[in-house]
Amino acid sequence: MPYVNIQITKGASRQQKEELVKDVTASLVRVLGKKPEHTHIVIQEINEEDSGFGGMLTDDYKKLHG
């Protein structure tokens, strides 16, 4: 039973999340032969100020580097 945890910064639409779940599930079926009904996918949204990138908080990094 696959369990996939996807962590993204906040801001994805419901439609984008649905597409992620659909595509990841399809990949597990195609590559590993897993059954979709046994596949669990969790999307965790993280505030940009709660993650870091390049030695800075992500929101500050984006302000400097676009």
Coordinates of C-alpha atoms in Angstrom, one line a residue:
M1 CA 0.0 0.0 0.0
P2 CA 1.8 3.2 -1.2
Y3 CA 1.7 6.2 1.1
V4 CA 2.9 9.4 -0.6
N5 CA 3.4 12.7 1.3
I6 CA 3.7 15.8 -0.9
Q7 CA 4.9 19.0 0.8
I8 CA 4.3 22.3 -1.0
T9 CA 4.2 25.9 -0.1
K10 CA 0.7 27.3 0.3
G11 CA -1.1 28.6 -2.7
A12 CA -2.0 25.7 -4.9
S13 CA -5.6 25.6 -6.0
R14 CA -7.9 22.7 -5.4
Q15 CA -7.7 21.8 -9.1
Q16 CA -3.9 21.7 -8.9
K17 CA -4.1 19.4 -5.9
E18 CA -6.5 17.1 -7.7
E19 CA -4.2 16.9 -10.6
L20 CA -1.2 16.0 -8.4
V21 CA -3.2 13.2 -6.7
K22 CA -4.4 11.9 -10.1
D23 CA -0.9 12.0 -11.7
V24 CA 1.0 10.5 -8.7
T25 CA -1.6 7.7 -8.5
A26 CA -1.3 7.0 -12.2
S27 CA 2.5 6.9 -11.9
L28 CA 2.3 4.4 -9.1
V29 CA -0.1 2.2 -11.1
R30 CA 2.0 2.4 -14.3
V31 CA 5.5 2.0 -12.7
L32 CA 4.8 -0.2 -9.7
G33 CA 1.5 -1.9 -10.7
K34 CA -0.2 -0.6 -7.5
K35 CA -3.9 -0.4 -7.2
P36 CA -5.4 3.1 -7.1
E37 CA -7.7 2.1 -4.3
H38 CA -4.7 1.2 -2.1
T39 CA -2.8 4.4 -2.7
H40 CA -2.9 7.2 -0.1
I41 CA -1.6 10.6 -1.0
V42 CA -1.4 13.5 1.6
I43 CA -0.7 17.0 0.5
Q44 CA 0.8 19.2 3.2
E45 CA 0.8 22.9 2.7
I46 CA 3.6 24.9 4.4
N47 CA 3.7 28.6 5.0
E48 CA 6.7 30.2 3.2
E49 CA 7.9 31.6 6.5
D50 CA 8.0 28.1 7.9
S51 CA 10.5 26.8 5.4
G52 CA 14.0 27.8 4.3
F53 CA 15.9 27.8 1.0
G54 CA 19.4 29.0 0.3
G55 CA 20.1 29.9 3.9
M56 CA 17.0 32.1 4.2
L57 CA 13.4 31.8 5.0
T58 CA 11.6 31.0 1.7
D59 CA 9.5 34.2 1.7
D60 CA 12.6 36.3 2.2
Y61 CA 14.4 34.4 -0.5
K62 CA 11.6 34.9 -3.0
K63 CA 11.6 38.7 -2.3
L64 CA 15.3 38.9 -3.2
H65 CA 15.3 36.5 -6.1
G66 CA 11.8 36.8 -7.5

